[in-house]
CSV table of C-alpha atoms in Angstrom, one decimal:
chain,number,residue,atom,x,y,z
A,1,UNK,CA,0.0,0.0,0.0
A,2,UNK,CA,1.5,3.2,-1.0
A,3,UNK,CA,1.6,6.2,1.5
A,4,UNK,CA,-1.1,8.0,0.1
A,5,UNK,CA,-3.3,4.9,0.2
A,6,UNK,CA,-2.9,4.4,3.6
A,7,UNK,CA,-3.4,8.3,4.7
A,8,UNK,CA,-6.5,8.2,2.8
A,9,UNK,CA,-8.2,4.7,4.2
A,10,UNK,CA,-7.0,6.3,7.6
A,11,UNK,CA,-8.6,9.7,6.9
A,12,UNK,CA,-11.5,7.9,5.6
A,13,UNK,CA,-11.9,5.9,8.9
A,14,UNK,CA,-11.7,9.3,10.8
A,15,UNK,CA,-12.8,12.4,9.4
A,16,UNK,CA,-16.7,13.7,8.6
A,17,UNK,CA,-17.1,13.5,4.6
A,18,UNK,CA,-18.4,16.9,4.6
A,19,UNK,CA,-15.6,18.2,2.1
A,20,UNK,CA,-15.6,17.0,-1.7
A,21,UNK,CA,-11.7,16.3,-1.2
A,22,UNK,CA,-9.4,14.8,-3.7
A,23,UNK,CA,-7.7,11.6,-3.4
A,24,UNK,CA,-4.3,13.6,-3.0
A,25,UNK,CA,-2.5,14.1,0.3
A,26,UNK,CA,0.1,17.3,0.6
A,27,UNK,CA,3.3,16.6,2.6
A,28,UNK,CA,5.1,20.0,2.3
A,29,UNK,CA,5.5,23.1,0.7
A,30,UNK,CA,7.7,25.9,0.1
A,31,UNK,CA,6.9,29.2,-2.0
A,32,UNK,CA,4.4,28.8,-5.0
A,33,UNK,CA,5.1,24.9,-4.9
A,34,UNK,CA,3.2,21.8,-3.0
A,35,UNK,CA,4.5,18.1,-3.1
A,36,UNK,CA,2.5,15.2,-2.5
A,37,UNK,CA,2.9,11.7,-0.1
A,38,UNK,CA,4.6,10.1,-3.2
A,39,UNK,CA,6.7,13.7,-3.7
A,40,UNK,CA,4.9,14.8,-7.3
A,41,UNK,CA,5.6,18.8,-7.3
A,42,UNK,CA,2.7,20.5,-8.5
A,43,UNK,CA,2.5,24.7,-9.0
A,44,UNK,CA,0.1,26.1,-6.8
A,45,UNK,CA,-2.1,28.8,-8.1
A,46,UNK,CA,-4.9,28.2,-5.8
A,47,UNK,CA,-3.3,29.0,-2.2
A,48,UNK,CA,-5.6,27.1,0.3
A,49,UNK,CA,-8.7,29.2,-1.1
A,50,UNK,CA,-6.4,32.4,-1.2
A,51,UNK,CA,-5.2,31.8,2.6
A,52,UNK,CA,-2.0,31.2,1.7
A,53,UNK,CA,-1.2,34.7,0.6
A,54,UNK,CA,2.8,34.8,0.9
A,55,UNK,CA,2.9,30.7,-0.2
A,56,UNK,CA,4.5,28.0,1.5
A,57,UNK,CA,6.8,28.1,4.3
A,58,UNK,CA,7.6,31.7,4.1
A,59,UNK,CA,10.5,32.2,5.5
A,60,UNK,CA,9.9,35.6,7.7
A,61,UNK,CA,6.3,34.2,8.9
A,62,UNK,CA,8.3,30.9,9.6
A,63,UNK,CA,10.8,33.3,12.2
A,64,UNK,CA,8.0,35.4,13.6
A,65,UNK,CA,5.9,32.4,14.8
A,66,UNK,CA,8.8,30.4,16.1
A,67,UNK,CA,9.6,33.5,18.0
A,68,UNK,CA,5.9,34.1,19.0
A,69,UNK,CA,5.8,30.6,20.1
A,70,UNK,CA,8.5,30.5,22.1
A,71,UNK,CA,7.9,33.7,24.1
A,72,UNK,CA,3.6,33.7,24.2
A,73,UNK,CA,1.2,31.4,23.1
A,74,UNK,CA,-2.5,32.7,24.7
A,75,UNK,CA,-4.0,34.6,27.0
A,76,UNK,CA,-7.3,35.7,26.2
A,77,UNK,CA,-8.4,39.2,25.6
A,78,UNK,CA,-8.7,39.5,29.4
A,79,UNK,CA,-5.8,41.2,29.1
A,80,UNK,CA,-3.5,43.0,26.2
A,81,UNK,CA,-0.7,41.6,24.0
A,82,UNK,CA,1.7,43.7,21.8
A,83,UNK,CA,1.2,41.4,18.5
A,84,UNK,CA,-2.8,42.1,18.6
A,85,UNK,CA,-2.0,45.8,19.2
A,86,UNK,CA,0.5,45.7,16.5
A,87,UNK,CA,-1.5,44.0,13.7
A,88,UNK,CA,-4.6,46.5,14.3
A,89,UNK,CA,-1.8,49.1,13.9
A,90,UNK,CA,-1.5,48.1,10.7
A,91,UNK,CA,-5.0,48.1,9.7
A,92,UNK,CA,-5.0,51.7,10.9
A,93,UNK,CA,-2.3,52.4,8.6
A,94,UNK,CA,-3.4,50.6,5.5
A,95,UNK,CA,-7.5,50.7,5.2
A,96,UNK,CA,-9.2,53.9,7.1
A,97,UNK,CA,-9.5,55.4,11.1
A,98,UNK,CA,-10.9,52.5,12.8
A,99,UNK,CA,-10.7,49.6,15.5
A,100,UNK,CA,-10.2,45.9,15.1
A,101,UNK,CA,-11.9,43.4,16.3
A,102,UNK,CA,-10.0,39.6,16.0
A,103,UNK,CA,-11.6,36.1,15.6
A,104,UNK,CA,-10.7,32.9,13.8
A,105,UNK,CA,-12.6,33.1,10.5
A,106,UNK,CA,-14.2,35.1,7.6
A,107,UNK,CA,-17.5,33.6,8.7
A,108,UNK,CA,-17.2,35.1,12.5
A,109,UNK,CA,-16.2,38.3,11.2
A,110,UNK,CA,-19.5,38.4,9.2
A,111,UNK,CA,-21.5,37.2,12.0
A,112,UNK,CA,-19.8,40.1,14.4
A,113,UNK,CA,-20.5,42.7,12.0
A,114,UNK,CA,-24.1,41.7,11.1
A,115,UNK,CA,-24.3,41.7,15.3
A,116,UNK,CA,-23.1,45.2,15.1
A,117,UNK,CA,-24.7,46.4,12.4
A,118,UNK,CA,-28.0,45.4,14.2
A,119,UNK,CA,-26.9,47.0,17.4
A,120,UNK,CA,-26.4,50.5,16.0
A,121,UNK,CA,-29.3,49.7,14.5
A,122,UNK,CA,-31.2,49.6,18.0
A,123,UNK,CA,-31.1,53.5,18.3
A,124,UNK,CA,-33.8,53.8,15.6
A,125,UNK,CA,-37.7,54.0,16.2
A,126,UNK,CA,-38.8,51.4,14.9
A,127,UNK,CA,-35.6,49.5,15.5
A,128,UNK,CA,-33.4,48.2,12.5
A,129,UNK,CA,-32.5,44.4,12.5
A,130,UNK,CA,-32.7,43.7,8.7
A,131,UNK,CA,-29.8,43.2,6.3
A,132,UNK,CA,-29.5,43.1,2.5
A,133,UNK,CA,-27.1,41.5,0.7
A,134,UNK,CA,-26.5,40.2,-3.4
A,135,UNK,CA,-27.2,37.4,-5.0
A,136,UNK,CA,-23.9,35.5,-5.9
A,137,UNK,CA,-22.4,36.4,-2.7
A,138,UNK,CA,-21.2,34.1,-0.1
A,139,UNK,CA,-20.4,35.0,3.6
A,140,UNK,CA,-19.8,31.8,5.6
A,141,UNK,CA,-21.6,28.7,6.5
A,142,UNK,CA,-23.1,29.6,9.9
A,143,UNK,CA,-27.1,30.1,10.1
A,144,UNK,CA,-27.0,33.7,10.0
A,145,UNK,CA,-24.5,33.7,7.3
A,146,UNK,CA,-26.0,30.9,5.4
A,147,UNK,CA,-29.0,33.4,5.5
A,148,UNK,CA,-26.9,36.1,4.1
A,149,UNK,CA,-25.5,34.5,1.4
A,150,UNK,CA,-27.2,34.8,-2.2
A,151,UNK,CA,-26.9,31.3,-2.9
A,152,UNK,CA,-30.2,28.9,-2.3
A,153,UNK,CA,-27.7,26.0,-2.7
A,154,UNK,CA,-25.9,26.6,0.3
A,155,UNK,CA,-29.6,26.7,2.4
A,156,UNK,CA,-30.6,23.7,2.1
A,157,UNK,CA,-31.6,21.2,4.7
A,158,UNK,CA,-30.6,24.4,6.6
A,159,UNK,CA,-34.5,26.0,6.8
A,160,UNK,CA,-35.8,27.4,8.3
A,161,UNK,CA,-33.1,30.1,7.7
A,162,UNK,CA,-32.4,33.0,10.3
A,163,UNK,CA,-35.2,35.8,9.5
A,164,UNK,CA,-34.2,39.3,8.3
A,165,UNK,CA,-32.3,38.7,5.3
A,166,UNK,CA,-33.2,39.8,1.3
A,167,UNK,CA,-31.1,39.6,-1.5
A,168,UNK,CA,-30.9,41.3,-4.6
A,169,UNK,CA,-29.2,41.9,-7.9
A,170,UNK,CA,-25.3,43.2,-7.8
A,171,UNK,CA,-25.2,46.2,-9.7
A,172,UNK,CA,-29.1,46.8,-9.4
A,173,UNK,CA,-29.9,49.8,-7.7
A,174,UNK,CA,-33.4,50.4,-8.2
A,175,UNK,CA,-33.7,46.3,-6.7
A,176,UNK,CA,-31.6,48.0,-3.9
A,177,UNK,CA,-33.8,51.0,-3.2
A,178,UNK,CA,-36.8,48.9,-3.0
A,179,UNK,CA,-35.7,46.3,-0.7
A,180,UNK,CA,-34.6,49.1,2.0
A,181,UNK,CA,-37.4,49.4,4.6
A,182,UNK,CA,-37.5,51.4,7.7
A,183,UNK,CA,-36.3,48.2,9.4
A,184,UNK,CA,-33.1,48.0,7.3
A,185,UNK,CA,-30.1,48.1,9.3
A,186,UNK,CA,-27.6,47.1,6.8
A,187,UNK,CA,-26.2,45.8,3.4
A,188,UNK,CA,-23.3,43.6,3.1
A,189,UNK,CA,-21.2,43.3,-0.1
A,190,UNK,CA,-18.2,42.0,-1.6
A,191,UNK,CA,-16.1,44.4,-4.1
A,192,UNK,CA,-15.3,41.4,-5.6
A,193,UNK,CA,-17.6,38.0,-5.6
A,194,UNK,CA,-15.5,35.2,-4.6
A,195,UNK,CA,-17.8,31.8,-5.1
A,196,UNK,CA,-20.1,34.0,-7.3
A,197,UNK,CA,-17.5,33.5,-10.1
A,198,UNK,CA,-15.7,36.4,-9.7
A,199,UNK,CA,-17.4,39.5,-10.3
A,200,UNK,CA,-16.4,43.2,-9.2
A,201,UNK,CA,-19.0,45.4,-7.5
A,202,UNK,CA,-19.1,48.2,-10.7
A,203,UNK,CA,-17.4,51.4,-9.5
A,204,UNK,CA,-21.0,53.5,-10.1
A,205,UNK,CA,-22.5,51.1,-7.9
A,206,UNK,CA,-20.0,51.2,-5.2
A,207,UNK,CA,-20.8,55.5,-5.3
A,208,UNK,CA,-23.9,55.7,-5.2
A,209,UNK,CA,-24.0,52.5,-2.5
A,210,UNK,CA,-22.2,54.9,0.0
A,211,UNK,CA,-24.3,57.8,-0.6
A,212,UNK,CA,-27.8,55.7,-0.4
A,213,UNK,CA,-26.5,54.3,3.0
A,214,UNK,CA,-25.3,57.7,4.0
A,215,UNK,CA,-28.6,59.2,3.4
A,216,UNK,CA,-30.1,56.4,4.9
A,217,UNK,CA,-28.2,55.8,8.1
A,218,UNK,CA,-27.6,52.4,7.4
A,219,UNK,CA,-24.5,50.3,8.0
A,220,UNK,CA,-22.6,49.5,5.3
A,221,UNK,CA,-20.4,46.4,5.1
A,222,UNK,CA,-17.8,45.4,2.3
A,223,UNK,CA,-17.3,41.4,3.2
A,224,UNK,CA,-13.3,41.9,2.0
A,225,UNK,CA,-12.3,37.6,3.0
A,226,UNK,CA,-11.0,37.2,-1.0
A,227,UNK,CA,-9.8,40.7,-1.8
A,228,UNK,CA,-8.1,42.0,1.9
A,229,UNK,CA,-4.8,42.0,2.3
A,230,UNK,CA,-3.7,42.7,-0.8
A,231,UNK,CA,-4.2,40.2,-3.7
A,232,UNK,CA,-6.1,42.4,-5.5
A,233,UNK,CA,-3.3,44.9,-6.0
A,234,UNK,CA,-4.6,47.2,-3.2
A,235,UNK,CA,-4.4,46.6,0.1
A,236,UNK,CA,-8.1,46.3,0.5
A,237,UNK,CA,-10.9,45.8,-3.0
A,238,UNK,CA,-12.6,49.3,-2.1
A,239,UNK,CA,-9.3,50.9,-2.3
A,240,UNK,CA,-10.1,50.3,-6.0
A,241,UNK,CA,-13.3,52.3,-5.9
A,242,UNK,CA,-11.9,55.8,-6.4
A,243,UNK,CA,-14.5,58.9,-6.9
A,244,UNK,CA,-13.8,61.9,-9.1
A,245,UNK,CA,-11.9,63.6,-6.9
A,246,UNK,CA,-9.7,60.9,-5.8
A,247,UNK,CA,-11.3,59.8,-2.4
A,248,UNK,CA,-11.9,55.6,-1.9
A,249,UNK,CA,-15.1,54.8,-1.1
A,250,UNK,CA,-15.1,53.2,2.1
A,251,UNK,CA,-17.8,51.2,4.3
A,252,UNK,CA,-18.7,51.2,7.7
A,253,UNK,CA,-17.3,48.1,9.1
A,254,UNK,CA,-14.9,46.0,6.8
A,255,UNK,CA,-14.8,41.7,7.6
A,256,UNK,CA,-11.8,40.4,6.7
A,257,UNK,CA,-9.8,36.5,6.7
A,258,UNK,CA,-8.5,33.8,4.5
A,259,UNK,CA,-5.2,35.8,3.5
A,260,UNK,CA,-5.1,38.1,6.5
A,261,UNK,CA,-3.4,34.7,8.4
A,262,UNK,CA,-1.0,33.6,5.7
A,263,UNK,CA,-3.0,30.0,6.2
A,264,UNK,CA,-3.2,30.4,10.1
A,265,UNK,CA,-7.1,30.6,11.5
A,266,UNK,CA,-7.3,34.9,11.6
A,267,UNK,CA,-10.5,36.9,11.1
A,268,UNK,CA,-11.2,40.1,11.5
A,269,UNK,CA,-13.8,43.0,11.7
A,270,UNK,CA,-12.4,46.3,11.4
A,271,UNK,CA,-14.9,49.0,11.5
A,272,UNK,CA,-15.3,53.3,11.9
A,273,UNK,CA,-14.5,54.3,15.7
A,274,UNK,CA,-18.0,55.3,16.2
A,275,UNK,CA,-19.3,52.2,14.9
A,276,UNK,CA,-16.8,50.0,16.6
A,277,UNK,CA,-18.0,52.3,19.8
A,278,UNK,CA,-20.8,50.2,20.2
A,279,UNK,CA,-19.2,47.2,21.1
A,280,UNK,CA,-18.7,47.2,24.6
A,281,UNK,CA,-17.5,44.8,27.0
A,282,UNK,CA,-19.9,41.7,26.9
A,283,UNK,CA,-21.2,42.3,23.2
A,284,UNK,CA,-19.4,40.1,21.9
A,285,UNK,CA,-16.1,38.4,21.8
A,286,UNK,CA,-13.8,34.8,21.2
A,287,UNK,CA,-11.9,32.8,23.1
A,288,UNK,CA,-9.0,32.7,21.0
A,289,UNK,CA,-9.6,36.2,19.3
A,290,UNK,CA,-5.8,38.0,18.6
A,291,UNK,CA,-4.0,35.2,20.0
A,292,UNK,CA,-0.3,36.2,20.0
A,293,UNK,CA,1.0,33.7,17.5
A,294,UNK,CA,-1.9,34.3,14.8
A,295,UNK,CA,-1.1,38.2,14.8
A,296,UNK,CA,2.6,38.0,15.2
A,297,UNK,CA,2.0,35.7,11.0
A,298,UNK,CA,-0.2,38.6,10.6
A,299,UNK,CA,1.3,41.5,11.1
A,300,UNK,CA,4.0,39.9,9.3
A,301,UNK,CA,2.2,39.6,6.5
A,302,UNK,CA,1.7,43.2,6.2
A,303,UNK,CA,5.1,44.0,6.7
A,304,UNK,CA,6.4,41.6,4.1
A,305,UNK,CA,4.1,42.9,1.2
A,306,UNK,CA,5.4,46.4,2.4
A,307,UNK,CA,8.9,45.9,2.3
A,308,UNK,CA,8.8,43.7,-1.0
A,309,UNK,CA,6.5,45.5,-2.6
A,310,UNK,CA,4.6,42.8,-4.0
A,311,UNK,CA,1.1,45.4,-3.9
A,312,UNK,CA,2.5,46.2,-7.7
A,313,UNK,CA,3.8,43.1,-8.1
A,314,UNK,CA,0.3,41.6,-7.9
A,315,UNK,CA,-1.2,44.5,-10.1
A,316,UNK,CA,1.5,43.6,-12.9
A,317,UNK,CA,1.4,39.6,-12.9
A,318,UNK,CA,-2.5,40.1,-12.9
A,319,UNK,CA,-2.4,42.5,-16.2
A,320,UNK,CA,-0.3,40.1,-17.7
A,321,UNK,CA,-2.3,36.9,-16.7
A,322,UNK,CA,-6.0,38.4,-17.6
A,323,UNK,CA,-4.7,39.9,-21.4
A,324,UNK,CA,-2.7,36.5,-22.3
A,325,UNK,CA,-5.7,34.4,-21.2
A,326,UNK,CA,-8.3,36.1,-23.4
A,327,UNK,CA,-5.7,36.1,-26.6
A,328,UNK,CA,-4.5,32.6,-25.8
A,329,UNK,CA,-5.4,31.0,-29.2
A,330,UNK,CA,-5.8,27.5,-28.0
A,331,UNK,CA,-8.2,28.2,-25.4
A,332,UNK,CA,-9.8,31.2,-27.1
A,333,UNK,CA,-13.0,29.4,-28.3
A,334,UNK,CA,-13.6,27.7,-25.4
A,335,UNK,CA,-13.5,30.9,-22.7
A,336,UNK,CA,-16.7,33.6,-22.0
A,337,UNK,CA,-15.1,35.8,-20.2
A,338,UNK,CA,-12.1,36.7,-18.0
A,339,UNK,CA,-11.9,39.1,-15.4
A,340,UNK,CA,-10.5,39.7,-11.9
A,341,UNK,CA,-8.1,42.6,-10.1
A,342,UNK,CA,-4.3,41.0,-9.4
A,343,UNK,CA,-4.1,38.0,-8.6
A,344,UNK,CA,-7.6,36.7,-7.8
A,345,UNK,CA,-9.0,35.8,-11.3
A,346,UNK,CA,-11.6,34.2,-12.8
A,347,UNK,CA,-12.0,32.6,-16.6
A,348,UNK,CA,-15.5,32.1,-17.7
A,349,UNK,CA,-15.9,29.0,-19.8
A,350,UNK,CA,-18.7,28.7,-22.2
A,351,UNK,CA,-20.2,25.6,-20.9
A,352,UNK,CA,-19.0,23.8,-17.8
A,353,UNK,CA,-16.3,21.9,-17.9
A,354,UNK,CA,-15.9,18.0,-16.5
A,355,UNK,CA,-13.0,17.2,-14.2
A,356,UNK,CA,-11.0,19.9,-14.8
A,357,UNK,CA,-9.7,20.4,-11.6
A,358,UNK,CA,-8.4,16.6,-11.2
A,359,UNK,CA,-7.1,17.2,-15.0
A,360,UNK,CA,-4.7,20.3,-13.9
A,361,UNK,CA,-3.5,17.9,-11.1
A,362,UNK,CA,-2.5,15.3,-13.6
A,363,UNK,CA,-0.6,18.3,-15.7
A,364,UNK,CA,0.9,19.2,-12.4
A,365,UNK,CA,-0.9,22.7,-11.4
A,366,UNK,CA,-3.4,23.2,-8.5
A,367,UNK,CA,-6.5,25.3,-9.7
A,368,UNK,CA,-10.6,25.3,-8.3
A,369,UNK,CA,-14.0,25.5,-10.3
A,370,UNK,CA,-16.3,27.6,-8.7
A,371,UNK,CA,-19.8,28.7,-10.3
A,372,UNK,CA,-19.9,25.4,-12.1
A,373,UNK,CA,-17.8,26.8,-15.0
A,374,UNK,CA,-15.2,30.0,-13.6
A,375,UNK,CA,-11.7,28.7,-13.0
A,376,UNK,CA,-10.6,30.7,-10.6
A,377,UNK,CA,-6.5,31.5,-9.7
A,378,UNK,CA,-5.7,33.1,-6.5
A,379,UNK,CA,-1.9,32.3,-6.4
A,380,UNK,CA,0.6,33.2,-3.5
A,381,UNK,CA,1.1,37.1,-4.2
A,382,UNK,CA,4.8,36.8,-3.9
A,383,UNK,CA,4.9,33.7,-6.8
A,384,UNK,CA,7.7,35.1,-9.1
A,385,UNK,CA,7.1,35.5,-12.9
A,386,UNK,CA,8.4,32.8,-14.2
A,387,UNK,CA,6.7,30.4,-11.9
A,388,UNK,CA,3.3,32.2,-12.8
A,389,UNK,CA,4.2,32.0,-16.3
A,390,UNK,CA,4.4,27.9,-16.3
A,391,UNK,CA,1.4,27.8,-14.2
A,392,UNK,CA,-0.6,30.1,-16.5
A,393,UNK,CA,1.2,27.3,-19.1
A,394,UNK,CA,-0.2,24.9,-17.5
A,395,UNK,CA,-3.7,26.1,-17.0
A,396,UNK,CA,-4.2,26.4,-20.7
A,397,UNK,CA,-2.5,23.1,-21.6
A,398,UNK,CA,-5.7,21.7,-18.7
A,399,UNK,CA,-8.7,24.1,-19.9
A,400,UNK,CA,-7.6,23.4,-24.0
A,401,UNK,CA,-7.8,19.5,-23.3
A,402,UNK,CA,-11.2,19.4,-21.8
């Protein structure tokens, strides 16, 4: 029996089936690259669902959670620790003036900033506890973000689902306008939709968003778990959203995770002081929140993409991936669309495609299928050129044989 056979009759013994997984099993990694149990390299352009932001094995997060680990491990947010403190100080430095809040996950970020968003919401007559969001999006797997998210799919055997929740059209503002009630306390958006297939909030949209929530008084909240920390070539997606006169559109409260750990469990809701006000002691919180090693990989994280300057580096690899994809003669007749900011990108085929994903593994390159027919990349953001040019070789040898 071969290693991987016996990891997987062992798995199989021992782990809930609730994940479509592949009959590979990883063994290590380092940069852009994963090897298997039987050590086949394979080029990674898929990062752990974009977790893996700096790649494999990095070697400064490698040093700053060794040294993390041997000075502090946890202590609860009963009391303060310079990582936390330092990682919100660079949230303060890169998004807009606001306060952090740290959990393990995307999902619990959502959930805290639906919490607050309903809490400000409190100070209204009558009291707002309603929240819109888009169909296409996705904001966890809990029941309140199960709710949320504008996919029936994910609902089922779920129902009845968590009350106060409509969805409507990205893009669609008169669907917007008429969903608001005097109840609504919030909307919640990604700029870019991640399981949707990839689509980017249109700029227009994004403006007059701001200004119907402004006018309204309602909480708004950009779900940033794909675009934050970076891989879209800003440090944050709204940071793309630029007015006129230069100013970014920004929202309320901002959810963040995925990337924001490197591949370690980090979440985090960031939002306006004023808004972040409400929280006080007993409103919410998590055990493991901020822990010491998770922020001293995150704050890392920041610094890295800082120092290397791989902001541009992601702009400039994207450019080049999105324009050679839609000329790329081989594969020309087979694609819709492609689209995507950096290095989260997704290619629209015409009709969906069968086992494409286990057909890049044979050809040696780690890539996902989301929508039933958008390939979607979101490669470590410090994979160099050449590396993304033999994936990107590779992803057209996979989609031109299918």
């Amino acid at each position: 029996m071969s290693k991987t056979d016996e990891i997987l009759s062992r798995a199989q013994a021992s782990l809930i089936g609730n994940y479509g997984r592949l009959p590979v099993v990883m063994d290590r990694g380092e940069g852009a690259y994963l090897w298997d149990a039987e050590g086949t390299r394979y080029i990674d352009l898929f990062a752990g669902f974009g977790g893996g932001i700096l790649g494999h094995c990095q070697p400064d997060l490698v040093a700053a959670v060794q040294a993390q680990a041997a000075k502090l491990w946890h202590v609860g947010n009963t009391f303060h620790s310079l990582p936390q403190t330092e990682m919100a100080e660079r949230l303060v430095k890169t998004a807009f003036p606001g306060r952090a809040f740290f959990c393990h996950s995307g999902l619990e970020a959502n959930e805290a900033a639906i919490k607050l968003a309903r809490l400000r919401g409190q100070s209204f007559s009558p009291k707002r506890w309603k929240v819109i969001s888009m169909h296409r999006s996705f904001h966890g797997r809990s029941l309140a973000t199960i709710a949320a998210t504008g996919n029936p799919a994910i609902r089922v055997g779920f129902e009845p689902t968590v009350p106060g929740f409509t969805h409507v059209d990205l893009g669609d503002l008169e669907g917007l306008t008429a969903a608001i009630d005097a109840e609504t306390a919030g909307v919640i958006v990604e700029p870019i939709q991640g399981e949707g297939g990839v689509h980017q909030m249109p700029l227009e949209y994004a403006i007059e968003l701001r200004r119907i929530c402004d006018e309204r008084q309602i909480t708004l909240i950009f779900d940033e778990v794909w675009t934050g920390c970076g891989r879209t070539g800003k440090w944050f997606g709204h940071q793309h959203f630029k007015r006129a006169d230069g100013s970014v559109v920004t929202p309320d409260i901002m959810t963040m995770g995925k990337a924001v750990g490197g591949g370690l469990p980090v979440g985090v809701m960031y939002a306006r002081p004023e808004v972040a006000a409400l929280f006080t002691p007993g409103k919410h919180g998590c055990t493991l929140g901020g822990n010491p090693i998770c922020m001293a990989a995150a704050k890392t994280i920041f610094d890295v993409i800082e120092r290397d300057g791989l902001l541009g580096h992601a702009q400039t690899l994207g450019e080049h991936a999105i324009a050679r994809l839609k000329n790329e003669p081989s594969i020309k007749q087979k694609i819709q669309q492609v689209r995507g900011k950096g290095l989260f990108i997704g290619i629209e085929l015409k009709e969906p495609p069968t086992g494409i994903v286990e057909r890049g593994i044979a050809n040696g390159v780690l890539i996902n299928l989301t929508s039933q027919k958008v390939v979607r990349l979101a490669p470590p953001m410090n994979i160099d050129i050449d590396t993304w040019n033999q994936g990107l070789d590779l992803v057209v040898k996979t989609i031109a044989a299918g």
